[in-house]
């Protein structure tokens, strides 16, 4: 058996197309377009590429975006002040502070200062709490992208055994919460999990968000499983996931490749969140 390879690029393109149409409708109703503000502190080349891609994606769907590039020596108070101003600015719907920030800045304090209604990364304590409470506000983009893939592939989640490997605030925990909200039976694994492969091998839906190249091999895959590989690892032979794609493909029913699986979904869901934040603000 060879697994269906899930085309994340195509699913992301469909999401962006949907957002493009909804932005036109929003503008017709509100007389303005959703607007995203991005902030980078310092000159991290990777951050600059990520943020440039986000601006390009905004432009493609008619979302306005503005950028604030701050000097590497920016203080925590200066950044807090900008985040506060963006929170009060009526023209701004979404605020994204690209992480990591330089060492003199406490990233958690900055994230906590973002207006939760404009928190398009879904990382503020309020939005994390709402998700934990089962009444989601703005949901983190990569986990939302994972769920969009599962919806697109019509994966039955009710009663399914789901295993998430990784418990970060950014990916693992929110994915697990969303799977739970979709009535899956969810197990979260992490670096102290005993017999990781055996736990994963129970999964009808396996989500890997670890950051260890090809950690999960054939012994971690249940025949017929859906495997979602969030991992993005640079190895000698290029980008690879947390799952051994070749080994898993021989057992799974469907699997996301790396690259071209979950990756493209993250920016698509940022656009969804920016539009959603604008709509919620318009509703008041
Ligand atoms: P992270 O904050 O470093 O969290 C990694 C998680 O994996 C932690 O919970 C850690 O456990 C667990 N872990 C580490 N080694 C393990 C092992 N040997 N066995 C079991 N669990 C282990 O990473 P992250 O931000 O969640 O990102 C995870 C991966 O997703 C990375 O490759 C990242 O590049 C990728 N990513 C991709 C996208 C995308 O758009 N596709 C977006 C975000 C992240 P402990 O908690 O016990 O330390």
XYZ file of C-alpha atoms and ligand atoms in Angstrom:
332
model
C 0.000 0.000 0.000
C 1.230 3.493 -0.751
C -0.361 6.376 1.115
C -2.245 9.215 -0.523
C 0.042 12.235 -0.443
C -1.959 15.187 0.855
C -1.408 18.294 -1.260
C -1.087 21.102 1.291
C -0.265 23.621 -1.423
C -3.574 22.964 -3.194
C -5.569 23.079 0.050
C -3.847 26.345 1.030
C -4.548 27.806 -2.428
C -8.236 26.961 -2.015
C -8.288 28.655 1.411
C -6.605 31.765 -0.024
C -9.097 31.867 -2.892
C -11.967 31.681 -0.408
C -10.432 34.494 1.663
C -9.974 36.622 -1.468
C -13.715 36.400 -2.198
C -14.647 37.087 1.422
C -12.348 40.136 1.539
C -14.207 41.582 -1.472
C -17.503 41.068 0.371
C -16.068 42.573 3.583
C -14.862 45.659 1.714
C -18.238 46.102 0.015
C -19.956 46.011 3.393
C -17.488 47.925 5.545
C -15.829 50.311 3.072
C -12.364 49.203 4.192
C -10.124 46.149 3.868
C -8.743 43.990 6.707
C -5.284 45.187 7.718
C -2.400 43.250 9.232
C 0.519 44.901 11.053
C 3.757 42.947 11.314
C 6.693 43.718 13.591
C 10.265 42.447 13.401
C 12.928 43.391 15.932
C 16.442 43.097 14.518
C 17.601 41.633 11.240
C 17.109 37.872 11.457
C 17.195 36.776 7.774
C 14.727 33.890 8.341
C 12.227 36.234 10.041
C 12.548 38.676 7.162
C 11.755 35.948 4.621
C 8.775 34.677 6.660
C 7.343 38.163 7.062
C 7.925 39.073 3.395
C 5.987 35.911 2.442
C 3.154 36.948 4.757
C 2.967 40.408 3.144
C 2.946 38.859 -0.331
C 0.140 36.501 0.675
C -1.859 39.452 2.090
C -1.454 41.389 -1.132
C -2.638 38.419 -3.215
C -5.957 38.240 -1.358
C -6.548 41.988 -0.995
C -5.598 42.269 2.697
C -3.621 45.447 3.468
C -0.417 44.974 5.419
C 1.948 47.393 7.120
C 5.365 46.590 8.509
C 7.372 47.917 11.440
C 11.058 46.988 11.312
C 12.691 47.876 14.624
C 16.401 48.071 15.420
C 18.046 45.064 17.090
C 18.669 47.177 20.215
C 14.971 48.036 20.716
C 14.031 47.824 24.389
C 11.158 45.842 25.826
C 9.365 49.091 26.732
C 9.716 50.465 23.210
C 8.253 47.279 21.760
C 5.470 47.246 24.365
C 4.644 50.811 23.394
C 4.366 49.928 19.686
C 2.235 46.862 20.430
C -0.003 49.051 22.605
C -0.353 51.677 19.849
C -1.233 49.029 17.274
C -3.834 47.684 19.685
C -5.484 51.114 19.840
C -5.164 51.901 16.123
C -8.654 51.568 14.585
C -7.174 50.835 11.141
C -5.310 47.721 12.337
C -7.144 44.379 12.610
C -4.247 41.967 13.158
C -0.925 42.254 14.981
C 1.896 39.822 14.389
C 5.182 40.133 16.254
C 7.573 37.780 14.481
C 9.407 35.529 16.929
C 12.137 35.071 18.023
C 12.875 38.509 19.483
C 16.358 39.527 20.727
C 17.445 38.380 24.186
C 16.747 41.712 25.961
C 13.026 41.257 25.221
C 10.683 38.895 27.090
C 8.659 37.318 24.271
C 5.900 36.105 26.614
C 5.385 39.638 27.972
C 5.134 41.016 24.430
C 2.654 38.354 23.326
C 0.580 39.000 26.456
C 0.437 42.715 25.578
C -1.155 42.107 22.150
C -4.841 43.044 22.001
C -6.473 39.556 22.032
C -8.974 40.728 19.416
C -6.061 41.436 17.048
C -3.982 38.387 18.050
C -3.879 36.707 14.632
C -1.229 34.236 15.845
C -3.664 33.099 18.554
C -0.924 33.017 21.179
C -2.124 35.461 23.844
C -3.079 33.937 27.200
C -6.716 34.920 26.585
C -6.948 33.133 23.230
C -5.039 30.105 24.591
C -7.451 30.065 27.541
C -10.518 30.319 25.326
C -9.243 27.369 23.292
C -8.655 25.372 26.487
C -12.154 26.372 27.588
C -13.651 24.989 24.381
C -14.855 28.378 23.107
C -12.083 29.343 20.669
C -11.299 32.968 19.854
C -8.448 33.373 17.366
C -6.720 29.990 16.947
C -2.954 29.582 16.251
C -2.349 29.364 12.510
C -0.447 26.076 12.153
C -2.886 24.072 14.338
C -5.790 25.670 12.458
C -4.054 24.591 9.238
C -3.790 21.004 10.480
C -7.534 20.976 11.180
C -8.291 22.478 7.758
C -6.306 19.652 6.132
C -8.230 17.040 8.127
C -11.546 18.714 7.164
C -10.528 18.873 3.520
C -9.577 15.196 3.528
C -12.898 14.364 5.256
C -11.079 12.520 8.041
C -13.561 11.198 10.609
C -12.405 12.577 13.972
C -15.335 11.697 16.194
C -14.198 8.783 18.328
C -10.894 8.502 16.460
C -7.720 7.832 18.407
C -5.493 10.873 17.863
C -1.901 11.110 19.043
C -0.043 14.431 18.998
C 3.718 14.334 19.441
C 4.887 17.664 20.907
C 3.359 19.892 23.575
C 4.427 23.395 22.553
C 2.130 26.387 23.033
C 2.540 27.106 19.324
C 1.596 23.733 17.855
C 1.254 20.596 20.000
C -1.119 21.777 22.726
C -3.478 23.798 20.481
C -3.672 20.949 17.928
C -4.549 18.564 20.758
C -7.257 20.963 22.024
C -8.758 21.266 18.547
C -8.769 17.492 18.055
C -10.438 17.087 21.436
C -13.051 19.690 20.459
C -13.672 17.585 17.338
C -14.432 14.605 19.637
C -11.241 12.621 19.009
C -9.685 10.698 21.905
C -6.404 12.557 22.292
C -3.013 11.570 23.674
C -0.170 14.085 23.857
C 3.387 12.728 23.738
C 6.575 14.624 24.561
C 10.253 14.115 25.299
C 9.550 12.107 28.478
C 6.991 9.763 26.901
C 7.903 6.131 27.500
C 7.722 4.020 24.346
C 6.809 6.766 21.940
C 6.508 4.470 18.912
C 4.027 2.125 20.615
C 1.837 5.069 21.662
C 1.936 6.558 18.168
C 1.117 3.186 16.638
C -2.334 3.378 18.302
C -3.186 6.534 16.354
C -5.832 6.717 13.675
C -4.647 10.312 13.317
C -1.009 11.027 14.108
C 0.220 14.630 14.314
C 3.972 15.077 14.652
C 5.176 18.489 15.893
C 8.570 17.733 17.345
C 11.490 19.200 15.411
C 13.529 15.965 15.226
C 14.225 14.786 11.659
C 12.454 11.480 10.819
C 11.905 10.624 14.493
C 8.823 8.518 13.736
C 9.398 5.411 11.616
C 7.340 2.425 10.498
C 6.951 1.142 14.073
C 5.081 4.375 14.975
C 2.471 4.110 12.218
C -0.817 2.235 12.479
C -1.772 0.716 9.115
C -4.413 2.958 7.549
C -3.569 5.997 9.721
C -3.680 9.622 8.646
C -0.271 11.167 9.291
C 0.144 14.935 9.583
C 3.773 15.977 9.760
C 4.220 19.524 11.091
C 7.993 19.175 11.493
C 10.256 21.374 9.394
C 13.818 20.250 9.801
C 16.851 21.152 7.763
C 18.905 18.040 7.074
C 21.843 17.306 4.767
C 19.433 16.335 1.989
C 17.172 19.374 2.394
C 13.984 20.005 4.331
C 12.400 17.000 6.049
C 9.679 16.272 8.569
C 9.480 14.495 11.915
C 8.141 11.386 10.178
C 10.165 9.018 8.001
C 8.060 9.690 4.904
C 9.177 6.615 2.925
C 8.553 4.213 5.798
C 5.241 5.788 6.804
C 3.943 5.932 3.215
C 4.007 2.151 3.084
C 1.543 1.914 5.972
C -0.544 5.081 6.238
C -3.762 5.813 4.343
C -2.762 9.443 3.830
C 0.258 11.559 4.741
C 1.417 15.158 4.414
C 4.805 15.631 2.707
C 7.509 18.024 3.907
C 7.711 20.440 2.208
C 4.292 20.978 0.634
C 2.075 19.678 3.451
C 1.329 21.683 6.592
C 3.813 24.486 5.758
C 1.675 26.299 3.142
C -1.354 26.142 5.448
C 0.171 28.386 8.111
C 0.153 31.587 6.034
C -3.255 30.716 4.559
C -4.699 30.492 8.080
C -3.040 33.797 9.024
C -5.143 35.373 6.263
C -8.253 33.620 7.613
C -7.479 34.952 11.104
C -6.882 38.507 9.871
C -10.240 38.521 8.092
C -11.907 36.942 11.132
C -10.373 39.565 13.456
C -11.624 42.336 11.143
C -15.128 40.865 11.078
C -15.257 40.508 14.854
C -14.092 44.119 15.283
C -16.704 45.323 12.786
C -19.413 43.466 14.702
C -18.136 45.277 17.820
P 9.121 23.048 20.211
O 8.551 24.233 20.900
O 10.601 22.827 20.227
O 8.402 21.755 20.817
C 8.826 20.476 20.456
C 8.045 19.452 21.237
O 8.524 18.161 20.863
C 8.217 19.568 22.756
O 6.974 19.399 23.388
C 9.167 18.415 23.091
O 8.923 17.805 24.340
C 8.829 17.409 22.022
N 9.982 16.530 21.746
C 11.255 16.898 21.501
N 12.019 15.796 21.299
C 11.201 14.730 21.443
C 11.391 13.322 21.358
N 12.584 12.790 21.079
N 10.329 12.522 21.548
C 9.103 13.042 21.814
N 8.867 14.366 21.900
C 9.898 15.197 21.715
O 8.709 23.026 18.665
P 7.404 23.608 17.929
O 7.494 25.077 17.834
O 6.174 22.980 18.480
O 7.662 23.027 16.462
C 7.723 21.625 16.214
C 8.126 21.383 14.771
O 7.153 21.976 13.919
C 9.456 22.033 14.365
O 10.096 21.211 13.400
C 9.030 23.336 13.711
O 9.979 23.800 12.764
C 7.758 22.886 13.042
N 6.814 23.977 12.776
C 6.294 24.039 11.533
C 5.383 25.013 11.222
C 4.801 25.044 9.860
O 4.304 26.066 9.436
N 4.817 23.916 9.154
C 4.980 25.946 12.191
C 5.500 25.830 13.480
C 6.432 24.833 13.759
P 9.154 18.565 25.748
O 7.992 19.488 25.907
O 9.151 17.459 26.734
O 10.455 19.283 25.627
